[in-house]
PDB file of C-alpha atoms in Angstrom:
ATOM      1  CA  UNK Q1297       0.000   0.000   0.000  1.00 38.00           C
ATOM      2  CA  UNK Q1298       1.261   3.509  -0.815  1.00 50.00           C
ATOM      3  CA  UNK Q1299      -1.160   5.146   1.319  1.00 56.00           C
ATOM      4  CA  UNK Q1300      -0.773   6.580   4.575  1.00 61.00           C
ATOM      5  CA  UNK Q1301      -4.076   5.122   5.785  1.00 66.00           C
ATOM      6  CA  UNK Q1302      -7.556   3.343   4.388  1.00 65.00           C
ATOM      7  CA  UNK Q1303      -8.494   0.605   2.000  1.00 66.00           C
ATOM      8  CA  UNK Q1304      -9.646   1.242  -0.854  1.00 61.00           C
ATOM      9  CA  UNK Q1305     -13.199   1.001  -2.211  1.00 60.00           C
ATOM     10  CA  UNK Q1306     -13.830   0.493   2.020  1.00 60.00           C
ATOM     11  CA  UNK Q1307     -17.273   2.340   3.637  1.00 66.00           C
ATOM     12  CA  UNK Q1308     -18.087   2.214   6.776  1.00 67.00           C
ATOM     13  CA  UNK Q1309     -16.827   4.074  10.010  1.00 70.00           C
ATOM     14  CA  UNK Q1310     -13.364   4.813  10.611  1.00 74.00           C
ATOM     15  CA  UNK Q1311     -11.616   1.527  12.402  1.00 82.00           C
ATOM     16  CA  UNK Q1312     -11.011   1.422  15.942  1.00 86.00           C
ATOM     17  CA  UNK Q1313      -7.667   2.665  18.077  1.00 89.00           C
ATOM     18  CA  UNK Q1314      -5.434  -0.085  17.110  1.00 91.00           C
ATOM     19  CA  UNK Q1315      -6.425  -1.088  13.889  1.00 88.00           C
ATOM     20  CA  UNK Q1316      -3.203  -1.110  11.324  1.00 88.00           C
ATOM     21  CA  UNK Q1317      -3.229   2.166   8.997  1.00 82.00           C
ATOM     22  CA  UNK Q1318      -3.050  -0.324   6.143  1.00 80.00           C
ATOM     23  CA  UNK Q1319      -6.324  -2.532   7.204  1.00 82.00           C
ATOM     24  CA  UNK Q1320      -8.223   0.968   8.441  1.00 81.00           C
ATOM     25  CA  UNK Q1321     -11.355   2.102   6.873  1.00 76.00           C
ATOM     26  CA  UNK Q1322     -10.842   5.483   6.383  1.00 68.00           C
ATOM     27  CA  UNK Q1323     -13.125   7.298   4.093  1.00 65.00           C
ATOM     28  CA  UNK Q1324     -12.146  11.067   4.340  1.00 68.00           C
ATOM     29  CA  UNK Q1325     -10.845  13.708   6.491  1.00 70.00           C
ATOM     30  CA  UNK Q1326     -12.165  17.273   7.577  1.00 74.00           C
ATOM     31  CA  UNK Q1327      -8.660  18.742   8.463  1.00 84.00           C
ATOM     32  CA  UNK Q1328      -5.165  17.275   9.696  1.00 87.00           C
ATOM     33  CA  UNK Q1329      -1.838  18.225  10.948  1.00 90.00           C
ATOM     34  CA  UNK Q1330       1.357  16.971  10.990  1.00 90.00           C
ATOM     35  CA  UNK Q1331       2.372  16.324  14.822  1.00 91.00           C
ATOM     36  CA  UNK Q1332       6.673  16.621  14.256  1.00 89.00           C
ATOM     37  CA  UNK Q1333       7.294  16.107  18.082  1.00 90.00           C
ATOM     38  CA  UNK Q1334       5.017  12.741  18.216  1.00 91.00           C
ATOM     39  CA  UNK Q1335       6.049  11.813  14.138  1.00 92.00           C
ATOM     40  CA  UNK Q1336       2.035  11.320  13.853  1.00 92.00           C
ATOM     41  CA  UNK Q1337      -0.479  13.060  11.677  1.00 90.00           C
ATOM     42  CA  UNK Q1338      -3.141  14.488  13.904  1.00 91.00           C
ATOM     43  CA  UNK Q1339      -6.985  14.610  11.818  1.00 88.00           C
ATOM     44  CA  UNK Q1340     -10.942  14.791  12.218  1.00 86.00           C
ATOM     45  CA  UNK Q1341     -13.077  12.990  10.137  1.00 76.00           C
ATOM     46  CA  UNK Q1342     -16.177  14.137   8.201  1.00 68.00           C
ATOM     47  CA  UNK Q1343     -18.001  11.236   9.799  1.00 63.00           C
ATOM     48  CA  UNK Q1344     -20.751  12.673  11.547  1.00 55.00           C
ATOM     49  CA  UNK Q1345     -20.522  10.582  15.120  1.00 55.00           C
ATOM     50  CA  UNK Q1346     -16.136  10.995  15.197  1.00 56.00           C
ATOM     51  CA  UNK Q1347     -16.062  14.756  14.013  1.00 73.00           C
ATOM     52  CA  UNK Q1348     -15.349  15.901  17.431  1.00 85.00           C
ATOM     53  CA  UNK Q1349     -12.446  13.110  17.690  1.00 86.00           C
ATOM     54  CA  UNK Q1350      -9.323  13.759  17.291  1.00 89.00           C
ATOM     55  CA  UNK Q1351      -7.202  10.752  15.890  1.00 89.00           C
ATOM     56  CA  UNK Q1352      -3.275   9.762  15.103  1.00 91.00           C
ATOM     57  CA  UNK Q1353      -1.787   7.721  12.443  1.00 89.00           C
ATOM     58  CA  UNK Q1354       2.109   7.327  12.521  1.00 89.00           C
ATOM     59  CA  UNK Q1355       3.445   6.292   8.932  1.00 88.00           C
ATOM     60  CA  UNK Q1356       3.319   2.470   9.233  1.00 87.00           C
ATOM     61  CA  UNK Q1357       1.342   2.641  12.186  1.00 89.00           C
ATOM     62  CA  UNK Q1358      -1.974   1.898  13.837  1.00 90.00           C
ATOM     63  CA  UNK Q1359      -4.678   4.487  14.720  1.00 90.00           C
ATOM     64  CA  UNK Q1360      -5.151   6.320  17.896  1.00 92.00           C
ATOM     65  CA  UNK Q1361      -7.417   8.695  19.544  1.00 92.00           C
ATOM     66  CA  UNK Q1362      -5.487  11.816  20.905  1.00 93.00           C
ATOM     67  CA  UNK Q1363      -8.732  13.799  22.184  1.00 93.00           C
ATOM     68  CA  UNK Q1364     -12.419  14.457  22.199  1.00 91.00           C
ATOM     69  CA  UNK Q1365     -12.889  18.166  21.514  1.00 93.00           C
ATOM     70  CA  UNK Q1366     -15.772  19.622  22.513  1.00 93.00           C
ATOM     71  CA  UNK Q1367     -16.676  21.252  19.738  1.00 91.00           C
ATOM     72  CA  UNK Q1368     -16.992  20.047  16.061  1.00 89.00           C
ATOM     73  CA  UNK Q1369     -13.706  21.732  13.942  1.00 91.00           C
ATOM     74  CA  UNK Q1370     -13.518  22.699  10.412  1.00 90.00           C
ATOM     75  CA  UNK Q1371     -10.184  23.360  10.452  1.00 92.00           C
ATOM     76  CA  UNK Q1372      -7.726  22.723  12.923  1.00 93.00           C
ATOM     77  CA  UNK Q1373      -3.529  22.808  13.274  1.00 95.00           C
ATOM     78  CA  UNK Q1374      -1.981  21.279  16.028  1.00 94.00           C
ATOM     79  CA  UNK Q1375       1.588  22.288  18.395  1.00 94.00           C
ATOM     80  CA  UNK Q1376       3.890  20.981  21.321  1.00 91.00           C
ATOM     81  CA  UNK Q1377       5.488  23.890  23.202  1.00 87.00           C
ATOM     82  CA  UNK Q1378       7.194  22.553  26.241  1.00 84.00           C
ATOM     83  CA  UNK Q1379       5.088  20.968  28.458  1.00 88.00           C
ATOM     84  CA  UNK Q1380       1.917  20.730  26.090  1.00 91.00           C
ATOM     85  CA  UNK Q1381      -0.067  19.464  23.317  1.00 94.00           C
ATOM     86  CA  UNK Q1382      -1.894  22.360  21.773  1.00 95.00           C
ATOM     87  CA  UNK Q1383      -4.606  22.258  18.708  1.00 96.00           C
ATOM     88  CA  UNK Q1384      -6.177  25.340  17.135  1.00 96.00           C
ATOM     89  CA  UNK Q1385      -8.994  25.284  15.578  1.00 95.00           C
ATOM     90  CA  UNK Q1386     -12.088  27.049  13.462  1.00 95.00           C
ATOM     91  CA  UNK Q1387     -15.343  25.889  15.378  1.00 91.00           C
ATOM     92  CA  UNK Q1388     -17.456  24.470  12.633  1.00 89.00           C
ATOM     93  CA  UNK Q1389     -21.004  25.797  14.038  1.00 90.00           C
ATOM     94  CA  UNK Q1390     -19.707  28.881  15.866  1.00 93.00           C
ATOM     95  CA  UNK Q1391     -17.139  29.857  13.424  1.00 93.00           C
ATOM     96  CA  UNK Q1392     -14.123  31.432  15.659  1.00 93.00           C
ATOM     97  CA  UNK Q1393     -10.525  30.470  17.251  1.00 96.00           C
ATOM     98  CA  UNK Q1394     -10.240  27.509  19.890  1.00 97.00           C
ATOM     99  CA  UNK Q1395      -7.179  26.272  21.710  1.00 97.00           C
ATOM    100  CA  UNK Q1396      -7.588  23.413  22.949  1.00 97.00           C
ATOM    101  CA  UNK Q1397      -5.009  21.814  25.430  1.00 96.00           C
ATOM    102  CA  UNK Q1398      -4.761  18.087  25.091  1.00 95.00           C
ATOM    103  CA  UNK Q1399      -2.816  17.882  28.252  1.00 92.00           C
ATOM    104  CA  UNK Q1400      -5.452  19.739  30.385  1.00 95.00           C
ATOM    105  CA  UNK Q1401      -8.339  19.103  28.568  1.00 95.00           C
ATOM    106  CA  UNK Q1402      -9.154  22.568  28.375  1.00 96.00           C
ATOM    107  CA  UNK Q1403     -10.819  24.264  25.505  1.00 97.00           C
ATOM    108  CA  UNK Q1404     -10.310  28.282  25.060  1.00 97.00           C
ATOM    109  CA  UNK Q1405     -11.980  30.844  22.537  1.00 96.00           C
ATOM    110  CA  UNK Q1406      -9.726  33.140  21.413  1.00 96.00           C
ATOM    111  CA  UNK Q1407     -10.133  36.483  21.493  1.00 92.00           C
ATOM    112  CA  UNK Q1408     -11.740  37.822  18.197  1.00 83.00           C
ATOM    113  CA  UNK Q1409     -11.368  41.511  17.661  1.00 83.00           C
ATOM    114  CA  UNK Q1410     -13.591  41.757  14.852  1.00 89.00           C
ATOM    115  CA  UNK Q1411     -17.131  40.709  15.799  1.00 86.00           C
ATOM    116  CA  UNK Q1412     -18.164  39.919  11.880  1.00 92.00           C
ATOM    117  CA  UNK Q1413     -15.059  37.888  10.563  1.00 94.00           C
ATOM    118  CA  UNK Q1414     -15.700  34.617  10.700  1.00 95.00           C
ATOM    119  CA  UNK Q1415     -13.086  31.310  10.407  1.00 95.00           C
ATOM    120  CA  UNK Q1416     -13.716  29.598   7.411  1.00 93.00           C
ATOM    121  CA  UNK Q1417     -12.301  26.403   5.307  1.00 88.00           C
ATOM    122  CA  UNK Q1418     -10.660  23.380   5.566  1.00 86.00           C
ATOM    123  CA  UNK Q1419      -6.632  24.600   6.170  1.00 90.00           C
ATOM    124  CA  UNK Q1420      -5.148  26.264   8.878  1.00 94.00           C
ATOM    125  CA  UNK Q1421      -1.088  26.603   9.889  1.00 94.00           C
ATOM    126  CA  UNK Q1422       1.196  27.382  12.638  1.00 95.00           C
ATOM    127  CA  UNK Q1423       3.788  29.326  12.150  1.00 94.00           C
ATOM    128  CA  UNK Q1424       6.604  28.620  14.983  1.00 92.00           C
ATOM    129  CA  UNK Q1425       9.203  31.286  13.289  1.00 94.00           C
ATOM    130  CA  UNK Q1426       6.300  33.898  13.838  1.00 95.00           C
ATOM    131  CA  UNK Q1427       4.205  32.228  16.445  1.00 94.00           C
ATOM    132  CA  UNK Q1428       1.088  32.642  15.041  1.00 96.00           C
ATOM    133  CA  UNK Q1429      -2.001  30.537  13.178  1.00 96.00           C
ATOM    134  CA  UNK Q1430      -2.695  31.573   9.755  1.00 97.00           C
ATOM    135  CA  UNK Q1431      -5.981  30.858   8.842  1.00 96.00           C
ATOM    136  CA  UNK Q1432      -9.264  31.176   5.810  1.00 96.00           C
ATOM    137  CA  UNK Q1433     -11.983  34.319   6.790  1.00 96.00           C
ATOM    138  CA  UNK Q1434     -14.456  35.932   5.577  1.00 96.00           C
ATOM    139  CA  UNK Q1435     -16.328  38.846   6.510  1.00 95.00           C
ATOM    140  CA  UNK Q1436     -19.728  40.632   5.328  1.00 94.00           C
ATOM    141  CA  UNK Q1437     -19.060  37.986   2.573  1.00 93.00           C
ATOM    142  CA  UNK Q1438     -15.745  38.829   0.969  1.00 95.00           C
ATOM    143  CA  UNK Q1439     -12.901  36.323   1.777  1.00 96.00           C
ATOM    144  CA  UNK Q1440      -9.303  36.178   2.864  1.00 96.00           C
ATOM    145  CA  UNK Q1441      -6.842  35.035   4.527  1.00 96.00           C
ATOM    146  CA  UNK Q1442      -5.923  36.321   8.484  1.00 95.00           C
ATOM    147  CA  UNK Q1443      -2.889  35.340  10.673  1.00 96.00           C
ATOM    148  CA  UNK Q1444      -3.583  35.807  14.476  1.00 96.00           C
ATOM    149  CA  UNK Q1445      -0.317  36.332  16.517  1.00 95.00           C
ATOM    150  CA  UNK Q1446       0.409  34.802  19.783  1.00 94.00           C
ATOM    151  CA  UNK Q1447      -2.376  32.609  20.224  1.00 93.00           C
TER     152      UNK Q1447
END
């Protein structure tokens, strides 16, 4: 297999913690992240019962479940700093910044300084050389593309 993870022509809900990356069924993926302290990739699925889980695949690897966030993500990037495992993401249904700390289990809205713009897409970065999550918008419908510092 030349594939990170799935079987092809497979349908049915992603396989359980455990399951090899090359025997998982895997159909798609909301949003992921490479995890470079962990050497995982970090994603949600569009699967309506796991959207809110957070799972792990390491290349030749079997799945794992790093979290249950509390609220659905459309986007999301994910960080270690020193002592924690950090994700950031655009709530689906409320449409602004989270952090959420793995570690703690502790969700956080971000300040948003403009009360119309509004996280959007599937794609979202963190930039360690500027700290800061660059991220999709839009606002009184005209898109873009914002980067919030020191989240």
């Amino acid at each position: 297999q030349g594939a990170l993870l799935g079987v092809q022509g497979m349908n049915g809900p992603i396989s359980a913690d455990g399951t090899a990356g090359s025997a998982a069924i895997f159909q798609s993926f909301r949003s992921g992240a490479w995890d470079a302290y962990a050497s995982r990739f970090v994603f949600v699925t569009d699967a309506d019962v796991e959207a809110q889980q957070l799972r792990s695949i390491a290349p030749g690897g079997s799945l794992g479940t790093v979290a249950n966030l509390p609220n659905v993500p459309s986007s999301l990037t994910y960080r270690h700093d020193s002592t924690h495992d950090l994700v950031y993401y655009c709530g689906r249904d409320d449409r602004i910044l989270h952090k959420y700390d793995v570690s703690s289990s502790t969700d956080t809205t971000l300040d948003w300084p403009i009360a119309k713009m509004e996280c959007s897409g599937r794609a979202m970065v963190y930039s360690s050389t500027r700290n800061s999550i660059v991220f999709p918008f839009t606002q009184d419908g005209i898109a873009g593309v914002a980067e919030y510092l020191n989240p």
